[in-house]
Amino acid sequence: MPLARATHLTRRGLLAAGGALGLGAALAACGDDQGKDSGTGAKGGKSGPWSFKDDRGTTVKLDKVPANIVAFTGVGAALYDYGIQVKGVFGPTRTTAGKPDVQAGDMDISKVTVLGNAWGQFSIEKYASLAPDVLITTMFDDAGTLWYVPEESKKKIAQLAPGVGISVYDRRLTQPLQRMWDLAKSLGADMKAAKATDAKKRFEAAAARLRAAAKAKPGLKVMAGSASDQLFYVSGTNLSVDLEYFKALGVNFVEPPESAKKQGGGWYESLSWENVDKYRADIIMMDDRSSAIQPADITKATWKKLPAVKAGQVIPRSPEPILSYDKCVPLLTRLAEALEKAEKVG
């Protein structure tokens, strides 16, 4: 996983060491069916056969459309935007102040069971009590590792319900957005509802605006960063769904060499705060997750001396975007606005 997950990457061996989740006897047979809604689903108030082919190529088949859904927090937030309420979540859900984490989106977190709020936390007892029909999360590698499902307990978790993985690894944002759309539809969401269709149109308009802004100012350099107490992480565009998409729209990014990203699993380069000025940037996008230090809280003198910081050309970035069109519109809009307003300072 990119950026501020450095400590997490170490604990999971950069996510590359973990294999695909062992689905065990609880998982229905795999087949060649594409992700689809085989019954009328929740929107019709009926039950019927359900199947969905995830991004591991695994087809989960159930006798009825899942009702008891447990998901990674960001996935639950995306499904919520499409009218699907999950029963339980795992991953960053509440801040230390008790407020919804940025990855919880618009979900009412008081109405979901939180199985774990941090890396490595996943209450199997709570999970079992929900009688889950399916577990849904993202994947940040090509080995099929289900994000935030602890390696040491993944077999026990898999025995309780089949898992569905949506990949956000080495592809552009539009692909997992469509996959989440397909998944929500299969679960009974009304994808013809104005809320869904309008959000998709707004996303397309925002993408066009960003493309135009990037074309108008091709000389502006954008750096994607993330802050921890000891290190500053500079992400390359390769592997990250948001940055790959922004680059495809014409945004000019700082690109650390592959050799420099080796310790970050190919995601990012780690810099000491003394070397935070290694790259020239006109705009800095900073990791907005609760695991990262936010720009207002960075006290390092070297940070404050950066031209983009002095010019006020620092904006948030969501390395783990909520995969609904509604939540991705601001990601495009704020970068477009930054490019439109920014001056060359790097």
XYZ file of C-alpha atoms in Angstrom:
346
model
C 0.000 0.000 0.000
C 1.269 3.468 -0.831
C 2.692 6.288 1.214
C 1.920 6.502 4.935
C 1.395 2.758 5.181
C 5.152 2.294 5.466
C 4.940 0.591 8.844
C 2.077 -1.534 7.591
C 4.017 -2.556 4.525
C 6.846 -3.748 6.713
C 4.512 -5.851 8.819
C 2.887 -7.429 5.796
C 6.087 -7.731 3.824
C 5.082 -4.977 1.393
C 1.895 -6.933 0.747
C 3.746 -9.045 -1.762
C 4.443 -11.932 0.581
C 0.766 -12.601 1.306
C -1.069 -14.907 -1.079
C -4.709 -14.925 -2.068
C -7.199 -15.367 0.725
C -7.901 -19.040 1.405
C -11.628 -19.198 0.924
C -12.075 -22.683 2.314
C -15.215 -24.743 2.305
C -17.410 -21.740 3.022
C -16.787 -20.249 -0.403
C -19.129 -21.307 -3.168
C -17.664 -22.860 -6.284
C -15.777 -20.710 -8.768
C -17.013 -20.402 -12.318
C -16.961 -18.268 -15.431
C -19.940 -16.033 -14.618
C -19.335 -12.297 -14.837
C -20.360 -10.067 -11.949
C -24.139 -9.749 -12.179
C -27.363 -9.697 -10.288
C -29.046 -13.036 -10.937
C -32.143 -12.109 -8.947
C -34.233 -9.040 -8.340
C -32.150 -8.126 -5.295
C -32.787 -5.604 -2.564
C -34.414 -3.065 -4.855
C -37.285 -5.468 -5.469
C -37.479 -6.642 -1.880
C -36.998 -10.233 -3.034
C -34.260 -12.805 -2.751
C -32.790 -14.940 -5.442
C -29.547 -16.510 -6.638
C -26.573 -14.138 -6.605
C -23.130 -14.323 -8.093
C -20.260 -11.937 -8.578
C -16.866 -12.473 -10.172
C -14.253 -10.457 -8.303
C -10.895 -9.166 -9.474
C -9.083 -12.339 -8.448
C -11.199 -14.173 -10.982
C -13.126 -15.841 -8.152
C -16.870 -16.133 -8.590
C -18.838 -16.091 -5.362
C -22.251 -17.747 -5.655
C -24.979 -17.545 -3.044
C -28.575 -18.720 -2.875
C -29.768 -15.157 -2.320
C -28.603 -11.579 -2.640
C -26.363 -10.836 0.375
C -28.134 -9.002 3.183
C -25.495 -9.192 5.902
C -22.560 -7.465 4.254
C -19.270 -6.757 6.030
C -16.798 -4.517 4.244
C -13.642 -2.498 4.525
C -14.712 0.966 5.681
C -14.072 2.698 2.358
C -15.969 -0.002 0.486
C -18.879 0.325 2.900
C -18.860 4.076 2.271
C -18.963 3.567 -1.504
C -21.842 1.097 -1.271
C -23.673 3.500 1.050
C -23.567 6.144 -1.677
C -25.409 3.688 -3.907
C -28.026 2.872 -1.285
C -26.511 -0.335 0.095
C -26.130 -0.422 3.898
C -23.464 -2.767 5.264
C -23.798 -4.377 8.697
C -20.161 -4.265 9.755
C -16.922 -2.568 8.766
C -13.203 -2.943 9.416
C -10.496 -0.372 8.856
C -10.235 3.329 9.777
C -13.768 4.256 10.850
C -13.520 6.539 13.883
C -10.928 9.198 14.646
C -9.405 9.514 18.114
C -11.989 12.243 18.717
C -14.781 9.774 17.939
C -15.759 11.412 14.668
C -16.129 9.565 11.355
C -12.790 8.903 9.684
C -12.312 10.417 6.237
C -12.626 6.909 4.786
C -16.107 6.475 6.293
C -17.594 8.981 3.871
C -21.263 9.723 4.572
C -21.945 6.506 6.477
C -23.624 6.820 9.859
C -20.950 4.967 11.796
C -23.284 4.548 14.752
C -25.308 2.135 12.627
C -22.491 -0.251 11.758
C -20.547 -2.724 13.877
C -16.874 -1.812 13.845
C -14.777 -4.984 13.828
C -11.482 -3.106 13.991
C -10.433 0.497 13.626
C -6.728 0.062 12.897
C -4.299 -2.163 11.041
C -4.287 -5.711 12.440
C -7.572 -5.256 14.304
C -10.408 -7.569 13.284
C -12.747 -9.084 15.872
C -13.664 -12.535 14.632
C -16.216 -12.836 17.461
C -18.066 -9.710 16.335
C -17.774 -10.821 12.733
C -19.348 -14.189 13.490
C -22.163 -12.535 15.463
C -23.229 -10.650 12.335
C -23.821 -13.950 10.474
C -22.079 -12.465 7.425
C -23.131 -13.448 3.930
C -20.083 -11.890 2.278
C -16.958 -9.862 3.062
C -15.955 -7.153 0.574
C -12.706 -5.228 0.455
C -10.103 -3.829 -1.905
C -6.768 -5.287 -3.015
C -3.455 -3.425 -3.289
C -1.336 -6.123 -4.897
C -1.538 -8.633 -7.721
C -1.494 -11.610 -5.347
C -5.137 -11.276 -4.314
C -4.415 -10.109 -0.756
C -7.640 -8.808 0.786
C -6.933 -5.379 2.256
C -7.065 -5.055 6.050
C -7.886 -8.742 6.548
C -5.181 -9.797 9.043
C -2.780 -12.370 7.654
C -2.731 -14.372 10.883
C -6.525 -14.823 11.011
C -7.509 -14.793 7.356
C -8.289 -18.537 7.280
C -10.713 -18.299 10.202
C -12.337 -15.242 8.635
C -12.685 -17.017 5.289
C -14.510 -19.931 6.914
C -17.342 -17.664 8.027
C -18.211 -16.087 4.664
C -16.817 -15.828 1.142
C -14.706 -12.809 0.259
C -14.941 -10.418 -2.686
C -11.938 -8.325 -3.704
C -11.996 -5.206 -5.885
C -8.530 -4.377 -7.176
C -7.089 -0.883 -6.865
C -3.622 -1.981 -7.930
C -1.828 -0.696 -11.028
C -4.879 0.592 -12.882
C -6.668 3.857 -13.456
C -9.397 5.094 -11.142
C -12.178 4.609 -13.674
C -11.740 0.825 -13.655
C -12.391 0.155 -9.935
C -15.116 2.823 -10.009
C -16.922 0.783 -12.653
C -16.316 -2.427 -10.743
C -17.868 -0.933 -7.598
C -20.789 0.278 -9.705
C -21.284 -3.270 -11.025
C -21.031 -4.724 -7.527
C -23.570 -2.269 -6.102
C -25.933 -3.092 -8.944
C -25.592 -6.802 -8.250
C -26.450 -6.142 -4.595
C -29.719 -4.459 -5.560
C -28.792 -0.796 -5.898
C -30.843 1.293 -8.305
C -28.182 2.503 -10.694
C -30.759 4.413 -12.755
C -31.600 6.632 -9.786
C -30.822 10.314 -10.287
C -28.327 10.317 -7.419
C -26.177 7.700 -9.143
C -26.476 8.942 -12.719
C -25.965 12.594 -11.763
C -22.810 11.720 -9.816
C -21.415 9.903 -12.832
C -22.096 12.923 -15.054
C -20.439 15.235 -12.526
C -17.411 12.941 -12.464
C -17.122 13.068 -16.240
C -17.418 16.861 -16.207
C -14.768 17.120 -13.482
C -12.446 14.877 -15.503
C -12.879 17.140 -18.527
C -12.114 20.178 -16.363
C -8.944 18.584 -14.996
C -7.799 17.618 -18.477
C -8.304 21.204 -19.653
C -6.501 22.634 -16.610
C -3.524 20.330 -17.116
C -3.357 21.190 -20.806
C -3.455 24.918 -20.048
C -0.528 24.720 -17.605
C 1.710 21.830 -18.703
C 4.739 23.335 -16.956
C 3.320 23.018 -13.459
C 4.808 20.128 -11.491
C 2.687 18.252 -8.952
C 4.136 16.148 -6.124
C 2.149 13.523 -4.183
C 3.418 13.370 -0.622
C 2.662 11.873 2.760
C 4.086 12.810 6.140
C 5.167 10.820 9.163
C 7.196 11.986 12.138
C 10.483 10.679 10.766
C 9.992 10.521 7.004
C 8.376 12.210 4.031
C 7.081 9.917 1.292
C 6.960 10.907 -2.372
C 4.696 8.717 -4.457
C 5.214 7.912 -8.103
C 2.190 7.651 -10.380
C 2.717 3.967 -11.097
C 0.440 1.587 -9.134
C -1.871 4.230 -7.565
C -5.365 4.395 -9.108
C -5.793 8.127 -8.575
C -2.354 9.234 -9.754
C -2.372 6.950 -12.790
C -5.692 8.467 -13.824
C -4.620 12.065 -13.178
C -1.471 11.444 -15.218
C -3.577 10.047 -18.067
C -5.551 13.298 -17.991
C -2.299 15.202 -18.536
C -1.174 16.189 -15.039
C 2.626 16.574 -14.810
C 3.876 14.696 -11.720
C 7.149 14.402 -9.872
C 8.348 10.859 -10.605
C 10.890 9.290 -8.226
C 13.119 6.776 -10.049
C 12.234 3.119 -9.669
C 15.460 2.490 -7.767
C 14.435 5.064 -5.165
C 11.008 3.441 -4.721
C 12.385 -0.030 -4.109
C 12.062 0.145 -0.312
C 8.487 1.335 -0.699
C 7.473 -1.697 -2.720
C 7.450 0.382 -5.897
C 4.916 2.847 -4.491
C 7.015 5.657 -3.076
C 10.421 7.047 -2.144
C 11.201 7.727 1.520
C 13.003 10.974 2.283
C 14.373 12.362 5.517
C 12.932 15.746 6.404
C 16.348 17.251 5.724
C 15.974 16.139 2.099
C 12.322 17.029 1.617
C 13.355 19.630 -0.980
C 14.868 16.987 -3.276
C 12.189 17.546 -5.930
C 10.880 20.804 -7.324
C 7.102 21.055 -7.146
C 4.570 23.810 -7.775
C 1.673 21.957 -6.144
C 1.871 19.372 -3.374
C -0.925 16.856 -2.818
C -0.836 15.544 0.755
C -2.227 12.254 2.082
C -5.510 13.020 3.885
C -5.754 9.732 5.817
C -5.723 9.735 9.601
C -2.540 7.636 9.541
C -0.611 10.563 8.046
C 0.399 13.865 9.630
C -1.697 16.611 8.070
C -0.048 19.721 6.565
C -1.310 22.059 9.307
C 0.427 19.877 11.897
C 3.812 19.613 10.177
C 6.336 21.631 12.179
C 9.502 20.783 10.235
C 11.365 23.926 9.135
C 12.381 22.303 5.844
C 8.704 21.720 5.002
C 7.768 25.325 5.666
C 10.537 26.508 3.330
C 9.215 24.582 0.319
C 8.078 27.013 -2.427
C 4.686 25.321 -2.832
C 4.083 25.485 0.921
C 5.070 29.150 1.113
C 2.761 29.888 -1.835
C -0.177 28.074 -0.208
C -0.293 25.572 -3.073
C -0.890 22.454 -0.973
C -4.068 20.405 -1.377
C -5.393 17.106 0.066
C -5.012 13.784 -1.685
C -6.992 10.594 -1.010
C -4.649 7.622 -1.673
C -7.527 5.274 -0.802
C -10.414 6.935 -2.624
C -13.976 5.969 -1.761
C -14.987 4.223 -4.970
C -18.233 6.006 -5.748
C -18.492 8.655 -8.441
C -19.897 11.106 -5.901
C -16.844 10.855 -3.649
C -14.353 10.972 -6.517
C -15.684 14.210 -8.019
C -13.923 16.339 -5.343
C -10.620 14.565 -6.023
C -10.698 15.793 -9.616
C -12.184 19.187 -8.839
C -9.684 20.260 -6.192
C -6.718 19.291 -8.374
C -8.238 21.130 -11.333
C -8.810 24.217 -9.165
C -5.244 24.030 -7.863
C -3.831 23.902 -11.390
C -6.061 26.752 -12.543
C -4.950 29.002 -9.681
C -1.344 27.930 -9.155
C 1.730 29.838 -10.189
C 5.093 28.408 -11.155
C 7.156 28.377 -7.953
C 9.123 25.120 -7.896
